[in-house]
mmCIF file of C-alpha atoms and ligand atoms in Angstrom:
data_model
loop_
_atom_site.group_PDB
_atom_site.id
_atom_site.type_symbol
_atom_site.label_atom_id
_atom_site.label_comp_id
_atom_site.label_asym_id
_atom_site.label_seq_id
_atom_site.Cartn_x
_atom_site.Cartn_y
_atom_site.Cartn_z
ATOM 1 C CA UNK S 1 -32.535 -3.608 20.458
ATOM 2 C CA UNK S 2 -31.850 -0.294 20.112
ATOM 3 C CA UNK S 3 -31.838 1.709 16.655
ATOM 4 C CA UNK S 4 -29.125 4.075 15.969
ATOM 5 C CA UNK S 5 -30.085 7.679 14.898
ATOM 6 C CA UNK S 6 -28.540 7.746 10.870
ATOM 7 C CA UNK S 7 -26.385 11.165 11.290
ATOM 8 C CA UNK S 8 -23.700 11.205 9.546
ATOM 9 C CA UNK S 9 -22.269 9.649 6.858
ATOM 10 C CA UNK S 10 -21.703 5.949 6.632
ATOM 11 C CA UNK S 11 -19.723 3.399 5.622
ATOM 12 C CA UNK S 12 -16.928 5.898 5.565
ATOM 13 C CA UNK S 13 -13.828 5.638 3.120
ATOM 14 C CA UNK S 14 -10.474 3.382 3.299
ATOM 15 C CA UNK S 15 -7.673 5.400 1.610
ATOM 16 C CA UNK S 16 -4.008 3.723 0.497
ATOM 17 C CA UNK S 17 -1.076 5.586 1.251
ATOM 18 C CA UNK S 18 2.514 3.491 0.011
ATOM 19 C CA UNK S 19 5.372 4.410 2.023
ATOM 20 C CA UNK S 20 8.837 3.017 3.159
ATOM 21 C CA UNK S 21 8.253 -0.711 3.717
ATOM 22 C CA UNK S 22 4.802 -1.031 3.658
ATOM 23 C CA UNK S 23 0.832 -0.111 2.543
ATOM 24 C CA UNK S 24 -0.430 2.424 5.343
ATOM 25 C CA UNK S 25 -4.379 2.193 5.494
ATOM 26 C CA UNK S 26 -6.409 4.855 6.710
ATOM 27 C CA UNK S 27 -9.951 4.408 7.905
ATOM 28 C CA UNK S 28 -11.432 7.471 7.647
ATOM 29 C CA UNK S 29 -14.106 8.125 10.771
ATOM 30 C CA UNK S 30 -13.154 12.106 10.183
ATOM 31 C CA UNK S 31 -14.980 12.767 7.089
ATOM 32 C CA UNK S 32 -18.281 10.905 8.158
ATOM 33 C CA UNK S 33 -19.385 14.546 8.244
ATOM 34 C CA UNK S 34 -17.842 18.041 8.176
ATOM 35 C CA UNK S 35 -19.107 19.930 11.392
ATOM 36 C CA UNK S 36 -19.694 15.543 13.097
ATOM 37 C CA UNK S 37 -16.381 14.707 11.992
ATOM 38 C CA UNK S 38 -14.337 12.288 14.008
ATOM 39 C CA UNK S 39 -15.424 8.989 16.231
ATOM 40 C CA UNK S 40 -18.058 11.007 18.750
ATOM 41 C CA UNK S 41 -20.955 10.569 15.926
ATOM 42 C CA UNK S 42 -21.210 7.060 15.407
ATOM 43 C CA UNK S 43 -21.472 6.652 19.236
ATOM 44 C CA UNK S 44 -24.094 9.872 20.001
ATOM 45 C CA UNK S 45 -26.454 8.198 17.280
ATOM 46 C CA UNK S 46 -26.905 5.320 20.124
ATOM 47 C CA UNK S 47 -26.283 7.124 22.510
ATOM 48 C CA UNK S 48 -28.989 10.579 22.129
ATOM 49 C CA UNK S 49 -31.480 7.455 20.181
ATOM 50 C CA UNK S 50 -31.172 6.094 24.040
ATOM 51 C CA UNK S 51 -32.556 9.876 24.939
ATOM 52 C CA UNK S 52 -34.785 10.022 22.254
ATOM 53 C CA UNK S 53 -36.225 7.121 23.245
ATOM 54 C CA UNK S 54 -36.793 8.056 27.253
ATOM 55 C CA UNK S 55 -38.313 11.136 25.823
ATOM 56 C CA UNK S 56 -35.567 13.776 26.834
ATOM 57 C CA UNK S 57 -34.771 17.150 26.432
ATOM 58 C CA UNK S 58 -31.881 18.106 28.120
ATOM 59 C CA UNK S 59 -28.366 16.174 27.148
ATOM 60 C CA UNK S 60 -25.633 16.644 29.285
ATOM 61 C CA UNK S 61 -22.070 16.263 28.238
ATOM 62 C CA UNK S 62 -18.642 16.669 29.885
ATOM 63 C CA UNK S 63 -15.413 16.674 28.727
ATOM 64 C CA UNK S 64 -11.935 18.810 28.203
ATOM 65 C CA UNK S 65 -12.522 22.937 26.796
ATOM 66 C CA UNK S 66 -11.786 22.049 23.557
ATOM 67 C CA UNK S 67 -13.750 18.519 23.606
ATOM 68 C CA UNK S 68 -14.429 16.649 20.180
ATOM 69 C CA UNK S 69 -17.621 14.673 21.990
ATOM 70 C CA UNK S 70 -19.161 17.986 23.292
ATOM 71 C CA UNK S 71 -19.207 19.366 20.194
ATOM 72 C CA UNK S 72 -20.566 16.950 18.378
ATOM 73 C CA UNK S 73 -23.081 16.374 21.697
ATOM 74 C CA UNK S 74 -23.503 20.021 20.867
ATOM 75 C CA UNK S 75 -23.859 19.789 16.991
ATOM 76 C CA UNK S 76 -26.508 17.110 17.395
ATOM 77 C CA UNK S 77 -28.512 18.638 19.683
ATOM 78 C CA UNK S 78 -28.937 21.801 17.852
ATOM 79 C CA UNK S 79 -30.294 19.486 14.579
ATOM 80 C CA UNK S 80 -32.754 17.083 16.696
ATOM 81 C CA UNK S 81 -33.959 20.063 18.651
ATOM 82 C CA UNK S 82 -32.640 19.510 22.057
ATOM 83 C CA UNK S 83 -30.611 21.523 24.750
ATOM 84 C CA UNK S 84 -27.641 20.504 25.470
ATOM 85 C CA UNK S 85 -25.207 21.371 28.578
ATOM 86 C CA UNK S 86 -21.597 21.012 28.591
ATOM 87 C CA UNK S 87 -19.733 20.559 31.492
ATOM 88 C CA UNK S 88 -15.757 21.562 30.125
ATOM 89 C CA UNK S 89 -12.443 20.795 32.460
ATOM 90 C CA UNK S 90 -10.677 24.901 32.137
ATOM 91 C CA UNK S 91 -7.689 22.945 33.361
ATOM 92 C CA UNK S 92 -4.760 25.946 34.732
ATOM 93 C CA UNK S 93 -6.211 28.489 32.145
ATOM 94 C CA UNK S 94 -7.645 31.592 33.382
ATOM 95 C CA UNK S 95 -8.762 33.374 29.492
ATOM 96 C CA UNK S 96 -11.346 31.306 28.019
ATOM 97 C CA UNK S 97 -10.600 31.944 24.262
ATOM 98 C CA UNK S 98 -13.833 31.404 22.396
ATOM 99 C CA UNK S 99 -12.001 29.031 20.040
ATOM 100 C CA UNK S 100 -11.255 26.117 17.585
ATOM 101 C CA UNK S 101 -14.045 22.932 18.994
ATOM 102 C CA UNK S 102 -15.161 25.629 22.110
ATOM 103 C CA UNK S 103 -16.587 28.657 19.042
ATOM 104 C CA UNK S 104 -18.842 25.697 17.487
ATOM 105 C CA UNK S 105 -20.172 24.871 21.144
ATOM 106 C CA UNK S 106 -21.077 28.442 21.401
ATOM 107 C CA UNK S 107 -22.748 28.847 17.594
ATOM 108 C CA UNK S 108 -25.347 25.579 19.009
ATOM 109 C CA UNK S 109 -26.068 27.529 21.195
ATOM 110 C CA UNK S 110 -24.586 24.690 24.913
ATOM 111 C CA UNK S 111 -25.040 26.429 27.583
ATOM 112 C CA UNK S 112 -21.355 26.035 28.930
ATOM 113 C CA UNK S 113 -20.590 25.372 31.950
ATOM 114 C CA UNK S 114 -17.137 25.874 33.304
ATOM 115 C CA UNK S 115 -15.050 23.981 36.025
ATOM 116 C CA UNK S 116 -11.362 23.845 36.541
ATOM 117 C CA UNK S 117 -9.061 21.504 36.927
ATOM 118 C CA UNK S 118 -10.402 20.624 41.149
ATOM 119 C CA UNK S 119 -14.274 20.914 40.769
ATOM 120 C CA UNK S 120 -14.126 18.898 37.204
ATOM 121 C CA UNK S 121 -12.654 16.181 39.590
ATOM 122 C CA UNK S 122 -16.214 15.676 41.237
ATOM 123 C CA UNK S 123 -18.023 16.730 38.378
ATOM 124 C CA UNK S 124 -20.561 13.455 38.803
ATOM 125 C CA UNK S 125 -21.601 15.492 42.028
ATOM 126 C CA UNK S 126 -21.155 18.871 40.139
ATOM 127 C CA UNK S 127 -24.219 16.908 37.117
ATOM 128 C CA UNK S 128 -25.890 15.102 39.899
ATOM 129 C CA UNK S 129 -26.946 18.509 41.356
ATOM 130 C CA UNK S 130 -27.471 19.391 37.815
ATOM 131 C CA UNK S 131 -29.613 16.962 36.881
ATOM 132 C CA UNK S 132 -31.684 17.111 40.232
ATOM 133 C CA UNK S 133 -32.327 21.296 39.383
ATOM 134 C CA UNK S 134 -33.641 20.606 35.978
ATOM 135 C CA UNK S 135 -35.819 18.020 37.433
ATOM 136 C CA UNK S 136 -37.688 20.564 39.542
ATOM 137 C CA UNK S 137 -37.835 22.961 36.139
ATOM 138 C CA UNK S 138 -39.691 20.106 34.243
ATOM 139 C CA UNK S 139 -36.840 18.455 32.428
ATOM 140 C CA UNK S 140 -36.093 15.547 31.032
ATOM 141 C CA UNK S 141 -32.088 15.242 31.247
ATOM 142 C CA UNK S 142 -29.648 13.095 29.982
ATOM 143 C CA UNK S 143 -26.204 12.471 31.237
ATOM 144 C CA UNK S 144 -23.742 11.083 28.251
ATOM 145 C CA UNK S 145 -20.611 10.628 30.446
ATOM 146 C CA UNK S 146 -16.958 11.975 28.927
ATOM 147 C CA UNK S 147 -16.194 10.412 25.518
ATOM 148 C CA UNK S 148 -19.556 8.653 25.639
ATOM 149 C CA UNK S 149 -17.903 5.770 26.813
ATOM 150 C CA UNK S 150 -20.346 3.595 27.589
ATOM 151 C CA UNK S 151 -21.919 -0.136 27.299
ATOM 152 C CA UNK S 152 -23.836 2.404 24.410
ATOM 153 C CA UNK S 153 -21.535 4.716 22.768
ATOM 154 C CA UNK S 154 -19.233 1.512 21.945
ATOM 155 C CA UNK S 155 -22.335 0.137 19.990
ATOM 156 C CA UNK S 156 -21.024 2.778 17.626
ATOM 157 C CA UNK S 157 -17.043 1.152 17.131
ATOM 158 C CA UNK S 158 -19.013 -2.503 17.028
ATOM 159 C CA UNK S 159 -20.449 -0.862 13.823
ATOM 160 C CA UNK S 160 -17.286 0.147 12.756
ATOM 161 C CA UNK S 161 -15.778 -2.783 12.696
ATOM 162 C CA UNK S 162 -18.443 -4.720 11.134
ATOM 163 C CA UNK S 163 -18.236 -2.543 8.226
ATOM 164 C CA UNK S 164 -14.551 -3.533 7.566
ATOM 165 C CA UNK S 165 -14.629 -7.370 8.243
ATOM 166 C CA UNK S 166 -14.226 -7.314 4.280
ATOM 167 C CA UNK S 167 -11.529 -4.951 3.343
ATOM 168 C CA UNK S 168 -9.886 -6.130 6.707
ATOM 169 C CA UNK S 169 -9.514 -9.715 5.341
ATOM 170 C CA UNK S 170 -9.295 -8.527 1.232
ATOM 171 C CA UNK S 171 -6.381 -6.410 2.207
ATOM 172 C CA UNK S 172 -5.048 -9.305 4.757
ATOM 173 C CA UNK S 173 -4.538 -6.061 7.382
ATOM 174 C CA UNK S 174 -1.853 -7.331 10.063
ATOM 175 C CA UNK S 175 -3.327 -4.272 12.869
ATOM 176 C CA UNK S 176 -5.492 -2.312 13.895
ATOM 177 C CA UNK S 177 -4.524 1.271 15.548
ATOM 178 C CA UNK S 178 -6.338 3.940 16.897
ATOM 179 C CA UNK S 179 -6.450 6.991 19.847
ATOM 180 C CA UNK S 180 -7.066 5.717 23.122
ATOM 181 C CA UNK S 181 -8.663 8.829 25.526
ATOM 182 C CA UNK S 182 -12.121 7.567 27.438
ATOM 183 C CA UNK S 183 -11.093 3.775 26.004
ATOM 184 C CA UNK S 184 -14.679 3.840 23.818
ATOM 185 C CA UNK S 185 -13.493 3.547 20.367
ATOM 186 C CA UNK S 186 -11.256 0.833 21.213
ATOM 187 C CA UNK S 187 -13.373 -1.195 23.916
ATOM 188 C CA UNK S 188 -16.125 -0.852 20.635
ATOM 189 C CA UNK S 189 -13.540 -2.235 18.061
ATOM 190 C CA UNK S 190 -12.689 -4.738 20.420
ATOM 191 C CA UNK S 191 -16.324 -6.377 20.775
ATOM 192 C CA UNK S 192 -16.224 -5.434 16.725
ATOM 193 C CA UNK S 193 -13.324 -8.198 16.402
ATOM 194 C CA UNK S 194 -14.756 -10.759 18.929
ATOM 195 C CA UNK S 195 -18.280 -11.247 17.720
ATOM 196 C CA UNK S 196 -16.941 -11.211 14.247
ATOM 197 C CA UNK S 197 -14.106 -13.493 15.009
ATOM 198 C CA UNK S 198 -11.434 -12.032 13.060
ATOM 199 C CA UNK S 199 -7.801 -12.385 14.257
ATOM 200 C CA UNK S 200 -6.441 -9.525 14.461
ATOM 201 C CA UNK S 201 -4.653 -7.454 17.090
ATOM 202 C CA UNK S 202 -6.404 -4.085 17.892
ATOM 203 C CA UNK S 203 -3.453 -1.731 19.218
ATOM 204 C CA UNK S 204 -4.690 1.996 21.657
ATOM 205 C CA UNK S 205 -2.373 4.303 22.178
ATOM 206 C CA UNK S 206 -3.108 5.513 24.806
ATOM 207 C CA UNK S 207 -3.157 10.036 24.481
ATOM 208 C CA UNK S 208 -3.740 9.779 28.392
ATOM 209 C CA UNK S 209 -4.680 7.710 32.231
ATOM 210 C CA UNK S 210 -2.560 4.114 32.434
ATOM 211 C CA UNK S 211 -3.100 0.860 30.666
ATOM 212 C CA UNK S 212 -4.174 -0.716 33.910
ATOM 213 C CA UNK S 213 -7.464 1.786 34.352
ATOM 214 C CA UNK S 214 -8.520 0.885 30.788
ATOM 215 C CA UNK S 215 -8.721 -2.305 30.798
ATOM 216 C CA UNK S 216 -10.636 -2.407 33.599
ATOM 217 C CA UNK S 217 -12.424 0.291 32.475
ATOM 218 C CA UNK S 218 -13.341 -1.606 28.586
ATOM 219 C CA UNK S 219 -13.484 -5.006 30.429
ATOM 220 C CA UNK S 220 -16.470 -3.139 32.911
ATOM 221 C CA UNK S 221 -18.211 -2.312 29.517
ATOM 222 C CA UNK S 222 -17.915 -5.077 27.084
ATOM 223 C CA UNK S 223 -19.745 -7.420 30.733
ATOM 224 C CA UNK S 224 -22.609 -5.157 30.240
ATOM 225 C CA UNK S 225 -22.833 -6.670 26.918
ATOM 226 C CA UNK S 226 -21.751 -9.894 28.163
ATOM 227 C CA UNK S 227 -18.521 -9.761 26.532
ATOM 228 C CA UNK S 228 -16.040 -11.302 28.366
ATOM 229 C CA UNK S 229 -13.013 -10.105 27.469
ATOM 230 C CA UNK S 230 -8.859 -12.256 27.782
ATOM 231 C CA UNK S 231 -6.365 -10.329 28.627
ATOM 232 C CA UNK S 232 -4.479 -11.940 25.283
ATOM 233 C CA UNK S 233 -6.920 -9.108 23.618
ATOM 234 C CA UNK S 234 -5.850 -6.653 25.400
ATOM 235 C CA UNK S 235 -3.335 -5.064 23.026
ATOM 236 C CA UNK S 236 -2.486 -1.334 25.099
ATOM 237 C CA UNK S 237 -0.189 0.689 24.485
ATOM 238 C CA UNK S 238 1.479 4.320 26.941
ATOM 239 C CA UNK S 239 4.433 4.436 25.336
ATOM 240 C CA UNK S 240 3.345 8.074 23.067
ATOM 241 C CA UNK S 241 1.593 10.343 25.719
ATOM 242 C CA UNK S 242 4.501 12.650 25.930
ATOM 243 C CA UNK S 243 4.220 14.864 28.824
ATOM 244 C CA UNK S 244 0.887 15.050 29.182
ATOM 245 C CA UNK S 245 -2.381 14.778 28.146
ATOM 246 C CA UNK S 246 -3.138 17.677 25.312
ATOM 247 C CA UNK S 247 1.021 18.660 25.776
ATOM 248 C CA UNK S 248 2.516 17.498 22.517
ATOM 249 C CA UNK S 249 5.862 16.606 21.617
ATOM 250 C CA UNK S 250 8.125 17.725 18.574
ATOM 251 C CA UNK S 251 8.725 14.196 16.227
ATOM 252 C CA UNK S 252 4.737 14.634 16.578
ATOM 253 C CA UNK S 253 4.487 17.977 15.732
ATOM 254 C CA UNK S 254 7.301 17.009 12.610
ATOM 255 C CA UNK S 255 5.001 14.329 11.871
ATOM 256 C CA UNK S 256 1.242 15.897 11.960
ATOM 257 C CA UNK S 257 3.078 19.089 9.580
ATOM 258 C CA UNK S 258 4.309 16.387 7.213
ATOM 259 C CA UNK S 259 0.490 13.773 6.617
ATOM 260 C CA UNK S 260 -1.562 18.142 6.517
ATOM 261 C CA UNK S 261 1.068 18.057 3.412
ATOM 262 C CA UNK S 262 -0.452 14.522 1.864
ATOM 263 C CA UNK S 263 -3.902 16.249 2.750
ATOM 264 C CA UNK S 264 -4.485 14.472 6.062
ATOM 265 C CA UNK S 265 -5.216 16.617 9.063
ATOM 266 C CA UNK S 266 -4.196 14.908 12.201
ATOM 267 C CA UNK S 267 -4.159 17.232 16.028
ATOM 268 C CA UNK S 268 -2.147 17.269 18.886
ATOM 269 C CA UNK S 269 -3.843 15.220 21.117
ATOM 270 C CA UNK S 270 -5.500 11.914 19.472
ATOM 271 C CA UNK S 271 -4.663 11.254 16.200
ATOM 272 C CA UNK S 272 -0.838 13.191 16.201
ATOM 273 C CA UNK S 273 0.288 10.997 19.306
ATOM 274 C CA UNK S 274 -1.979 8.065 18.201
ATOM 275 C CA UNK S 275 -0.555 8.367 13.783
ATOM 276 C CA UNK S 276 3.194 8.423 15.467
ATOM 277 C CA UNK S 277 2.944 5.065 18.113
ATOM 278 C CA UNK S 278 1.226 3.716 15.320
ATOM 279 C CA UNK S 279 4.466 4.585 12.636
ATOM 280 C CA UNK S 280 7.039 3.462 15.284
ATOM 281 C CA UNK S 281 5.223 -0.303 16.344
ATOM 282 C CA UNK S 282 3.840 -1.122 13.127
ATOM 283 C CA UNK S 283 8.042 -0.728 12.157
ATOM 284 C CA UNK S 284 9.067 -2.317 14.896
ATOM 285 C CA UNK S 285 7.032 -5.500 14.301
ATOM 286 C CA UNK S 286 7.947 -5.706 11.153
ATOM 287 C CA UNK S 287 3.736 -4.648 9.646
ATOM 288 C CA UNK S 288 3.276 -4.367 5.775
ATOM 289 C CA UNK S 289 -0.537 -3.981 6.356
ATOM 290 C CA UNK S 290 -1.517 -1.726 9.410
ATOM 291 C CA UNK S 291 -5.094 0.246 9.631
ATOM 292 C CA UNK S 292 -5.036 3.496 10.748
ATOM 293 C CA UNK S 293 -8.664 4.662 12.285
ATOM 294 C CA UNK S 294 -9.213 7.826 11.675
ATOM 295 C CA UNK S 295 -10.659 9.700 15.204
ATOM 296 C CA UNK S 296 -10.741 12.773 13.083
ATOM 297 C CA UNK S 297 -10.134 16.676 15.621
ATOM 298 C CA UNK S 298 -9.999 18.926 12.672
ATOM 299 C CA UNK S 299 -11.238 21.732 14.976
ATOM 300 C CA UNK S 300 -8.982 21.458 17.679
ATOM 301 C CA UNK S 301 -5.886 22.883 15.710
ATOM 302 C CA UNK S 302 -7.630 26.222 15.848
ATOM 303 C CA UNK S 303 -6.679 26.002 20.044
ATOM 304 C CA UNK S 304 -3.628 25.139 19.670
ATOM 305 C CA UNK S 305 -2.238 26.914 16.606
ATOM 306 C CA UNK S 306 0.878 28.196 18.972
ATOM 307 C CA UNK S 307 2.777 24.407 18.086
ATOM 308 C CA UNK S 308 1.310 25.178 14.377
ATOM 309 C CA UNK S 309 3.118 27.488 13.437
HETATM 310 C C1 LIG R 1 -9.815 12.794 17.623
HETATM 311 C C2 LIG R 1 -10.105 12.249 18.653
HETATM 312 N N1 LIG R 1 -9.486 10.799 18.620
HETATM 313 C C3 LIG R 1 -9.806 8.811 19.518
HETATM 314 C C4 LIG R 1 -10.347 9.706 20.990
HETATM 315 C C5 LIG R 1 -10.371 8.854 22.394
HETATM 316 O O1 LIG R 1 -11.622 8.326 21.479
HETATM 317 P P1 LIG R 1 -11.466 7.524 22.698
HETATM 318 O O2 LIG R 1 -12.490 8.815 24.166
HETATM 319 O O3 LIG R 1 -13.334 6.735 22.438
HETATM 320 O O4 LIG R 1 -10.814 7.164 23.206
HETATM 321 C C6 LIG R 1 -10.908 11.167 21.161
HETATM 322 C C7 LIG R 1 -11.414 11.334 22.281
HETATM 323 O O5 LIG R 1 -11.689 11.292 23.439
HETATM 324 C C8 LIG R 1 -10.479 12.238 19.980
HETATM 325 O O6 LIG R 1 -11.222 13.676 20.206
#
């Protein structure tokens, strides 16, 4: 059995916020560390343990320009003495500012490869070529898929669910909410729920892609862990994506500003949309005790500051 590295602070706290007619519980996975703040840390504790077991010396991963996952990968690699290579989708941007997560990536010494949107669609081929070149040079590379969402990475969120089991029961939590970007966090929570036999619905608020895409992806990941998932276990919601990935909307920005005044920083790409969706859906369903998993993202707000000024 793969033993995860211990690079972050766990268990993370759960805070209660009383307002309107309910108690909102927030699982603060954004407080798991300073530089490693956010959900990718738990996944990377497993993935990097696997990489070290395989004696890898270079970690390659991919993501959007301001990827939280890439920042935490670069950070952990610098702590572990590994070389990191990030393949970043710079979308349609002509000028790339070193800010937010990207600034940190550089500080951690990551080697960065920028691909435009079209090239990024073929990133698996690009990475394959990169791996071949590295092997030729005598390196032993390890590739982590986008968001660390595979059968290894999601174990971090199985553990997160198990960490919460007693709390969920004691506080009569009626639904758990999280953002869905690459699907691994949701898949891990679902896996934890199934193995602990708890009947609490887990709602995934999509920030990109489609419900069908994630149903297939998550089922395939869980199948690799011998976990059969039933259609009724999926509660995926696509009504809060707005105009697309990374494009915030008015109501979300307003909410982010409101919650910052209570000390909760939500980001514009993931947690802002998920939090907005969670509040709307909880009201609609008459929940009294919803739990929101705060998955981090603080550094990306510095790259999207034009929306928050
Ligand atoms: C801050 C934040 N929250 C949520 C997510 C979504 O998690 P997942 O990729 O596991 O679906 C991500 C990454 O995609 C993220 O960076």
